[in-house]
Amino acid sequence: RVPLVLDKSGKRVQLDQRDLNQWGSEVHKDAKQFSGRCTAQGWSPDLSSLFPVVRFITPELEAQRMKKGGFDTHFFLAMLPSVPQAAADGVEVHDLLWLTPTDALEKLKKGELSMAPPQYFILLRLVGLTMQSLAGDMTSDRWELERNIPFRPFPIMEEHGLSLALPGDEQHDQYPGVSGAQHRVKVIGAGKGSVLGGEYRYERSDSVLLHNVAKSKM
């Protein structure tokens, strides 16, 4: 939990740990509590610090097995001048660890971290970027597919086992690319019926571009 809110003067709001945890719990139960408290306190969300990255939707077969019916999640990147005040909620987040994308991926490779394919995909795409280059990169053509198309991975079987085809891949069910185009996350060594606990490998052909995605599907 990171309170990305500004007071009336435009300064970032600082909350003590107890207040941050309480407000976070209230918002987790009822999202309207966020706007309600902002209105009551005269605060406003710090939207200028946020960049939309990608929207991931749980694959259909996986969603059918979940009580909630899967997730439709919008991922944002927050550009902040310093490490922000934050708290683990003990439900979805149990520990806080500030890492660069490269360091996080290295820990994943060593088995010191576990992450789902969406987080792996995002971190891999952020490798090599700096605070100075980030804003320009996020608004460039390199992210046009992510900005315009929801990513619902489509499971396919290959020689190694399971792969998750992403929009622009020739085998994607909703947004296929041109013949031969590959845009997928290979899952190596995971347990049967799972994408966790294995090694990920990302492949993206040069032809995976927004204008090459099947127009009839957009």
PDB file of C-alpha atoms in Angstrom:
ATOM      1  CA  ARG A   1       0.000   0.000   0.000  1.00  0.00           C
ATOM      2  CA  VAL A   2       1.364   3.362  -1.068  1.00  0.00           C
ATOM      3  CA  PRO A   3      -0.771   6.469  -0.408  1.00  0.00           C
ATOM      4  CA  LEU A   4      -0.480   8.335  -3.713  1.00  0.00           C
ATOM      5  CA  VAL A   5      -2.570  11.317  -2.620  1.00  0.00           C
ATOM      6  CA  LEU A   6      -1.907  15.056  -2.422  1.00  0.00           C
ATOM      7  CA  ASP A   7      -3.238  17.617   0.018  1.00  0.00           C
ATOM      8  CA  LYS A   8      -4.777  20.954  -0.969  1.00  0.00           C
ATOM      9  CA  SER A   9      -1.339  22.553  -1.350  1.00  0.00           C
ATOM     10  CA  GLY A  10      -0.146  19.799  -3.690  1.00  0.00           C
ATOM     11  CA  LYS A  11       2.130  18.109  -1.140  1.00  0.00           C
ATOM     12  CA  ARG A  12       2.149  14.338  -0.718  1.00  0.00           C
ATOM     13  CA  VAL A  13       0.036  13.174   2.199  1.00  0.00           C
ATOM     14  CA  GLN A  14       1.953  11.316   4.924  1.00  0.00           C
ATOM     15  CA  LEU A  15       0.058   8.865   7.119  1.00  0.00           C
ATOM     16  CA  ASP A  16       1.264   7.009  10.180  1.00  0.00           C
ATOM     17  CA  GLN A  17       1.530   3.234   9.884  1.00  0.00           C
ATOM     18  CA  ARG A  18      -1.679   2.546  11.799  1.00  0.00           C
ATOM     19  CA  ASP A  19      -3.745   4.980   9.755  1.00  0.00           C
ATOM     20  CA  LEU A  20      -2.274   3.676   6.499  1.00  0.00           C
ATOM     21  CA  ASN A  21      -3.125   0.073   7.408  1.00  0.00           C
ATOM     22  CA  GLN A  22      -6.648   0.985   8.513  1.00  0.00           C
ATOM     23  CA  TRP A  23      -7.422   2.986   5.391  1.00  0.00           C
ATOM     24  CA  GLY A  24      -5.916   0.276   3.214  1.00  0.00           C
ATOM     25  CA  SER A  25      -8.131  -2.361   4.833  1.00  0.00           C
ATOM     26  CA  GLU A  26     -11.213  -0.212   4.291  1.00  0.00           C
ATOM     27  CA  VAL A  27     -10.382   0.360   0.625  1.00  0.00           C
ATOM     28  CA  HIS A  28      -9.676  -3.353   0.108  1.00  0.00           C
ATOM     29  CA  LYS A  29     -13.191  -4.142   1.326  1.00  0.00           C
ATOM     30  CA  ASP A  30     -14.891  -1.238  -0.465  1.00  0.00           C
ATOM     31  CA  ALA A  31     -13.044   0.712  -3.166  1.00  0.00           C
ATOM     32  CA  LYS A  32     -15.395   3.686  -2.678  1.00  0.00           C
ATOM     33  CA  GLN A  33     -13.673   4.351   0.647  1.00  0.00           C
ATOM     34  CA  PHE A  34     -10.712   5.777  -1.262  1.00  0.00           C
ATOM     35  CA  SER A  35     -12.626   8.576  -2.972  1.00  0.00           C
ATOM     36  CA  GLY A  36     -14.764   9.054   0.136  1.00  0.00           C
ATOM     37  CA  ARG A  37     -11.840   9.845   2.367  1.00  0.00           C
ATOM     38  CA  CYS A  38     -10.136  11.988  -0.258  1.00  0.00           C
ATOM     39  CA  THR A  39     -13.288  14.090  -0.560  1.00  0.00           C
ATOM     40  CA  ALA A  40     -13.682  14.386   3.213  1.00  0.00           C
ATOM     41  CA  GLN A  41     -10.052  15.442   3.721  1.00  0.00           C
ATOM     42  CA  GLY A  42      -9.762  17.652   0.645  1.00  0.00           C
ATOM     43  CA  TRP A  43      -7.152  15.346  -0.879  1.00  0.00           C
ATOM     44  CA  SER A  44      -6.736  14.357  -4.523  1.00  0.00           C
ATOM     45  CA  PRO A  45      -5.120  11.291  -6.154  1.00  0.00           C
ATOM     46  CA  ASP A  46      -1.620  11.942  -7.523  1.00  0.00           C
ATOM     47  CA  LEU A  47      -2.516  10.864 -11.058  1.00  0.00           C
ATOM     48  CA  SER A  48       0.401  12.755 -12.597  1.00  0.00           C
ATOM     49  CA  SER A  49       2.793  10.191 -11.077  1.00  0.00           C
ATOM     50  CA  LEU A  50       1.056   7.226 -12.719  1.00  0.00           C
ATOM     51  CA  PHE A  51       1.667   5.706 -16.148  1.00  0.00           C
ATOM     52  CA  PRO A  52      -0.613   2.953 -17.493  1.00  0.00           C
ATOM     53  CA  VAL A  53       1.502  -0.073 -18.427  1.00  0.00           C
ATOM     54  CA  VAL A  54      -0.710  -2.968 -19.462  1.00  0.00           C
ATOM     55  CA  ARG A  55      -4.034  -4.630 -18.723  1.00  0.00           C
ATOM     56  CA  PHE A  56      -3.913  -8.364 -17.971  1.00  0.00           C
ATOM     57  CA  ILE A  57      -6.969 -10.644 -17.891  1.00  0.00           C
ATOM     58  CA  THR A  58      -6.907 -14.160 -16.419  1.00  0.00           C
ATOM     59  CA  PRO A  59      -6.941 -16.853 -19.143  1.00  0.00           C
ATOM     60  CA  GLU A  60     -10.441 -18.257 -19.641  1.00  0.00           C
ATOM     61  CA  LEU A  61      -9.719 -21.835 -18.519  1.00  0.00           C
ATOM     62  CA  GLU A  62      -7.939 -20.605 -15.391  1.00  0.00           C
ATOM     63  CA  ALA A  63     -10.732 -18.135 -14.615  1.00  0.00           C
ATOM     64  CA  GLN A  64     -13.306 -20.937 -14.699  1.00  0.00           C
ATOM     65  CA  ARG A  65     -11.464 -22.667 -11.851  1.00  0.00           C
ATOM     66  CA  MET A  66     -11.310 -19.556  -9.652  1.00  0.00           C
ATOM     67  CA  LYS A  67     -14.015 -18.560  -7.179  1.00  0.00           C
ATOM     68  CA  LYS A  68     -13.783 -14.922  -8.280  1.00  0.00           C
ATOM     69  CA  GLY A  69     -13.885 -15.891 -11.935  1.00  0.00           C
ATOM     70  CA  GLY A  70     -10.432 -14.510 -12.628  1.00  0.00           C
ATOM     71  CA  PHE A  71      -9.006 -11.019 -12.632  1.00  0.00           C
ATOM     72  CA  ASP A  72      -9.112  -8.021 -14.943  1.00  0.00           C
ATOM     73  CA  THR A  73      -6.168  -5.970 -13.716  1.00  0.00           C
ATOM     74  CA  HIS A  74      -4.797  -2.644 -14.904  1.00  0.00           C
ATOM     75  CA  PHE A  75      -1.099  -2.257 -14.051  1.00  0.00           C
ATOM     76  CA  PHE A  76       0.357   1.203 -13.500  1.00  0.00           C
ATOM     77  CA  LEU A  77       3.886   2.442 -12.986  1.00  0.00           C
ATOM     78  CA  ALA A  78       4.425   5.147 -10.357  1.00  0.00           C
ATOM     79  CA  MET A  79       7.260   7.616 -10.948  1.00  0.00           C
ATOM     80  CA  LEU A  80       8.292   9.032  -7.583  1.00  0.00           C
ATOM     81  CA  PRO A  81      11.306  11.155  -6.521  1.00  0.00           C
ATOM     82  CA  SER A  82      12.142   8.914  -3.553  1.00  0.00           C
ATOM     83  CA  VAL A  83      11.163   5.628  -1.894  1.00  0.00           C
ATOM     84  CA  PRO A  84       7.577   6.223  -0.711  1.00  0.00           C
ATOM     85  CA  GLN A  85       5.840   5.443   2.526  1.00  0.00           C
ATOM     86  CA  ALA A  86       4.388   1.950   2.162  1.00  0.00           C
ATOM     87  CA  ALA A  87       2.871  -0.908   4.136  1.00  0.00           C
ATOM     88  CA  ALA A  88       2.245  -4.620   3.538  1.00  0.00           C
ATOM     89  CA  ASP A  89      -1.415  -5.503   4.012  1.00  0.00           C
ATOM     90  CA  GLY A  90      -0.774  -9.064   5.154  1.00  0.00           C
ATOM     91  CA  VAL A  91      -3.325 -10.348   2.630  1.00  0.00           C
ATOM     92  CA  GLU A  92      -2.042  -9.775  -0.885  1.00  0.00           C
ATOM     93  CA  VAL A  93       1.347  -8.374   0.166  1.00  0.00           C
ATOM     94  CA  HIS A  94       3.244  -9.951   3.068  1.00  0.00           C
ATOM     95  CA  ASP A  95       6.674  -8.310   2.748  1.00  0.00           C
ATOM     96  CA  LEU A  96       8.127  -5.137   1.248  1.00  0.00           C
ATOM     97  CA  LEU A  97      11.255  -5.324  -0.867  1.00  0.00           C
ATOM     98  CA  TRP A  98      12.544  -2.508  -3.071  1.00  0.00           C
ATOM     99  CA  LEU A  99      14.462  -3.867  -6.070  1.00  0.00           C
ATOM    100  CA  THR A 100      15.421  -2.840  -9.568  1.00  0.00           C
ATOM    101  CA  PRO A 101      13.760  -4.869 -12.339  1.00  0.00           C
ATOM    102  CA  THR A 102      17.086  -6.579 -13.058  1.00  0.00           C
ATOM    103  CA  ASP A 103      17.607  -7.577  -9.426  1.00  0.00           C
ATOM    104  CA  ALA A 104      14.030  -8.854  -9.096  1.00  0.00           C
ATOM    105  CA  LEU A 105      14.389 -11.033 -12.194  1.00  0.00           C
ATOM    106  CA  GLU A 106      17.713 -12.379 -10.942  1.00  0.00           C
ATOM    107  CA  LYS A 107      16.083 -13.394  -7.645  1.00  0.00           C
ATOM    108  CA  LEU A 108      13.302 -15.070  -9.616  1.00  0.00           C
ATOM    109  CA  LYS A 109      15.874 -17.035 -11.606  1.00  0.00           C
ATOM    110  CA  LYS A 110      17.579 -18.167  -8.391  1.00  0.00           C
ATOM    111  CA  GLY A 111      14.279 -19.245  -6.878  1.00  0.00           C
ATOM    112  CA  GLU A 112      14.413 -16.525  -4.200  1.00  0.00           C
ATOM    113  CA  LEU A 113      11.240 -14.853  -5.474  1.00  0.00           C
ATOM    114  CA  SER A 114       8.009 -16.122  -6.959  1.00  0.00           C
ATOM    115  CA  MET A 115       5.962 -14.118  -9.417  1.00  0.00           C
ATOM    116  CA  ALA A 116       3.176 -14.649 -11.922  1.00  0.00           C
ATOM    117  CA  PRO A 117       3.696 -14.138 -15.680  1.00  0.00           C
ATOM    118  CA  PRO A 118       2.231 -10.574 -15.750  1.00  0.00           C
ATOM    119  CA  GLN A 119       4.769  -9.323 -13.196  1.00  0.00           C
ATOM    120  CA  TYR A 120       7.573 -11.118 -15.020  1.00  0.00           C
ATOM    121  CA  PHE A 121       6.497  -9.585 -18.327  1.00  0.00           C
ATOM    122  CA  ILE A 122       6.356  -6.042 -16.936  1.00  0.00           C
ATOM    123  CA  LEU A 123       9.694  -6.226 -15.115  1.00  0.00           C
ATOM    124  CA  LEU A 124      11.419  -7.650 -18.184  1.00  0.00           C
ATOM    125  CA  ARG A 125      10.086  -4.794 -20.312  1.00  0.00           C
ATOM    126  CA  LEU A 126      11.409  -2.252 -17.780  1.00  0.00           C
ATOM    127  CA  VAL A 127      14.975  -3.580 -17.687  1.00  0.00           C
ATOM    128  CA  GLY A 128      17.509  -0.944 -18.701  1.00  0.00           C
ATOM    129  CA  LEU A 129      15.228   2.066 -18.273  1.00  0.00           C
ATOM    130  CA  THR A 130      16.150   4.974 -16.017  1.00  0.00           C
ATOM    131  CA  MET A 131      14.040   7.636 -14.333  1.00  0.00           C
ATOM    132  CA  GLN A 132      15.212  10.040 -17.032  1.00  0.00           C
ATOM    133  CA  SER A 133      14.227   7.778 -19.946  1.00  0.00           C
ATOM    134  CA  LEU A 134      11.139   6.188 -18.433  1.00  0.00           C
ATOM    135  CA  ALA A 135       8.478   8.782 -19.291  1.00  0.00           C
ATOM    136  CA  GLY A 136       9.549   9.021 -22.924  1.00  0.00           C
ATOM    137  CA  ASP A 137       9.756   5.243 -23.281  1.00  0.00           C
ATOM    138  CA  MET A 138       6.324   4.603 -21.755  1.00  0.00           C
ATOM    139  CA  THR A 139       4.676   6.913 -24.304  1.00  0.00           C
ATOM    140  CA  SER A 140       6.654   5.567 -27.263  1.00  0.00           C
ATOM    141  CA  ASP A 141       5.626   3.053 -29.932  1.00  0.00           C
ATOM    142  CA  ARG A 142       7.426   0.327 -27.952  1.00  0.00           C
ATOM    143  CA  TRP A 143       4.377   0.129 -25.689  1.00  0.00           C
ATOM    144  CA  GLU A 144       1.613   0.738 -28.256  1.00  0.00           C
ATOM    145  CA  LEU A 145       0.413  -2.874 -28.171  1.00  0.00           C
ATOM    146  CA  GLU A 146       0.173  -2.794 -24.371  1.00  0.00           C
ATOM    147  CA  ARG A 147      -1.647   0.555 -24.396  1.00  0.00           C
ATOM    148  CA  ASN A 148      -4.281  -0.486 -26.907  1.00  0.00           C
ATOM    149  CA  ILE A 149      -5.039  -4.177 -26.381  1.00  0.00           C
ATOM    150  CA  PRO A 150      -5.938  -6.117 -23.220  1.00  0.00           C
ATOM    151  CA  PHE A 151      -3.552  -9.004 -22.598  1.00  0.00           C
ATOM    152  CA  ARG A 152      -5.392 -12.252 -21.943  1.00  0.00           C
ATOM    153  CA  PRO A 153      -2.791 -15.029 -22.270  1.00  0.00           C
ATOM    154  CA  PHE A 154      -3.854 -17.981 -24.396  1.00  0.00           C
ATOM    155  CA  PRO A 155      -2.364 -21.337 -23.283  1.00  0.00           C
ATOM    156  CA  ILE A 156      -0.676 -23.358 -26.015  1.00  0.00           C
ATOM    157  CA  MET A 157       1.375 -26.550 -25.811  1.00  0.00           C
ATOM    158  CA  GLU A 158       4.876 -26.742 -27.287  1.00  0.00           C
ATOM    159  CA  GLU A 159       7.658 -29.324 -27.136  1.00  0.00           C
ATOM    160  CA  HIS A 160       8.920 -27.989 -23.809  1.00  0.00           C
ATOM    161  CA  GLY A 161       5.398 -27.874 -22.347  1.00  0.00           C
ATOM    162  CA  LEU A 162       3.151 -24.881 -21.652  1.00  0.00           C
ATOM    163  CA  SER A 163       3.479 -21.455 -23.254  1.00  0.00           C
ATOM    164  CA  LEU A 164       1.249 -18.418 -22.877  1.00  0.00           C
ATOM    165  CA  ALA A 165       0.558 -16.736 -26.211  1.00  0.00           C
ATOM    166  CA  LEU A 166       0.090 -12.961 -25.935  1.00  0.00           C
ATOM    167  CA  PRO A 167      -1.587 -10.541 -28.374  1.00  0.00           C
ATOM    168  CA  GLY A 168       0.348 -10.399 -31.633  1.00  0.00           C
ATOM    169  CA  ASP A 169       1.327 -14.075 -31.486  1.00  0.00           C
ATOM    170  CA  GLU A 170       0.126 -16.047 -34.509  1.00  0.00           C
ATOM    171  CA  GLN A 171      -1.664 -18.504 -32.190  1.00  0.00           C
ATOM    172  CA  HIS A 172      -3.409 -16.008 -29.923  1.00  0.00           C
ATOM    173  CA  ASP A 173      -7.156 -16.668 -29.915  1.00  0.00           C
ATOM    174  CA  GLN A 174      -8.402 -13.058 -29.799  1.00  0.00           C
ATOM    175  CA  TYR A 175      -5.639 -10.888 -31.258  1.00  0.00           C
ATOM    176  CA  PRO A 176      -3.473 -13.004 -33.581  1.00  0.00           C
ATOM    177  CA  GLY A 177      -0.536 -11.484 -35.404  1.00  0.00           C
ATOM    178  CA  VAL A 178       0.906 -12.256 -38.808  1.00  0.00           C
ATOM    179  CA  SER A 179       1.975 -15.755 -39.807  1.00  0.00           C
ATOM    180  CA  GLY A 180       5.112 -16.824 -37.946  1.00  0.00           C
ATOM    181  CA  ALA A 181       4.878 -14.095 -35.311  1.00  0.00           C
ATOM    182  CA  GLN A 182       5.702 -15.210 -31.789  1.00  0.00           C
ATOM    183  CA  HIS A 183       4.808 -13.242 -28.683  1.00  0.00           C
ATOM    184  CA  ARG A 184       4.717 -15.599 -25.760  1.00  0.00           C
ATOM    185  CA  VAL A 185       5.982 -16.512 -22.321  1.00  0.00           C
ATOM    186  CA  LYS A 186       7.369 -20.040 -22.182  1.00  0.00           C
ATOM    187  CA  VAL A 187       6.856 -21.768 -18.830  1.00  0.00           C
ATOM    188  CA  ILE A 188       9.659 -24.238 -18.131  1.00  0.00           C
ATOM    189  CA  GLY A 189       9.492 -26.791 -15.320  1.00  0.00           C
ATOM    190  CA  ALA A 190       6.306 -25.667 -13.534  1.00  0.00           C
ATOM    191  CA  GLY A 191       3.982 -28.113 -11.821  1.00  0.00           C
ATOM    192  CA  LYS A 192       1.221 -29.771 -13.814  1.00  0.00           C
ATOM    193  CA  GLY A 193      -1.611 -27.335 -14.543  1.00  0.00           C
ATOM    194  CA  SER A 194       0.326 -24.415 -13.050  1.00  0.00           C
ATOM    195  CA  VAL A 195       2.425 -21.527 -14.347  1.00  0.00           C
ATOM    196  CA  LEU A 196       4.124 -20.925 -10.980  1.00  0.00           C
ATOM    197  CA  GLY A 197       7.295 -22.518  -9.724  1.00  0.00           C
ATOM    198  CA  GLY A 198       8.965 -22.772 -13.116  1.00  0.00           C
ATOM    199  CA  GLU A 199      11.279 -20.685 -15.253  1.00  0.00           C
ATOM    200  CA  TYR A 200       9.912 -18.075 -17.674  1.00  0.00           C
ATOM    201  CA  ARG A 201      11.317 -17.221 -21.080  1.00  0.00           C
ATOM    202  CA  TYR A 202       9.914 -14.333 -23.092  1.00  0.00           C
ATOM    203  CA  GLU A 203       9.907 -14.348 -26.900  1.00  0.00           C
ATOM    204  CA  ARG A 204       8.780 -11.487 -29.114  1.00  0.00           C
ATOM    205  CA  SER A 205       9.188 -11.322 -32.888  1.00  0.00           C
ATOM    206  CA  ASP A 206       9.997  -8.024 -34.585  1.00  0.00           C
ATOM    207  CA  SER A 207       6.675  -8.328 -36.438  1.00  0.00           C
ATOM    208  CA  VAL A 208       4.665  -8.085 -33.204  1.00  0.00           C
ATOM    209  CA  LEU A 209       3.300  -4.598 -33.794  1.00  0.00           C
ATOM    210  CA  LEU A 210      -0.110  -3.059 -33.271  1.00  0.00           C
ATOM    211  CA  HIS A 211      -0.814  -2.573 -36.977  1.00  0.00           C
ATOM    212  CA  ASN A 212      -0.071  -6.267 -37.635  1.00  0.00           C
ATOM    213  CA  VAL A 213      -2.689  -7.520 -35.197  1.00  0.00           C
ATOM    214  CA  ALA A 214      -5.789  -8.833 -36.959  1.00  0.00           C
ATOM    215  CA  LYS A 215      -7.937  -5.747 -37.610  1.00  0.00           C
ATOM    216  CA  SER A 216     -11.162  -7.737 -37.449  1.00  0.00           C
ATOM    217  CA  LYS A 217     -10.453  -8.504 -33.794  1.00  0.00           C
ATOM    218  CA  MET A 218      -9.902  -4.924 -32.630  1.00  0.00           C
TER     219      MET A 218
END
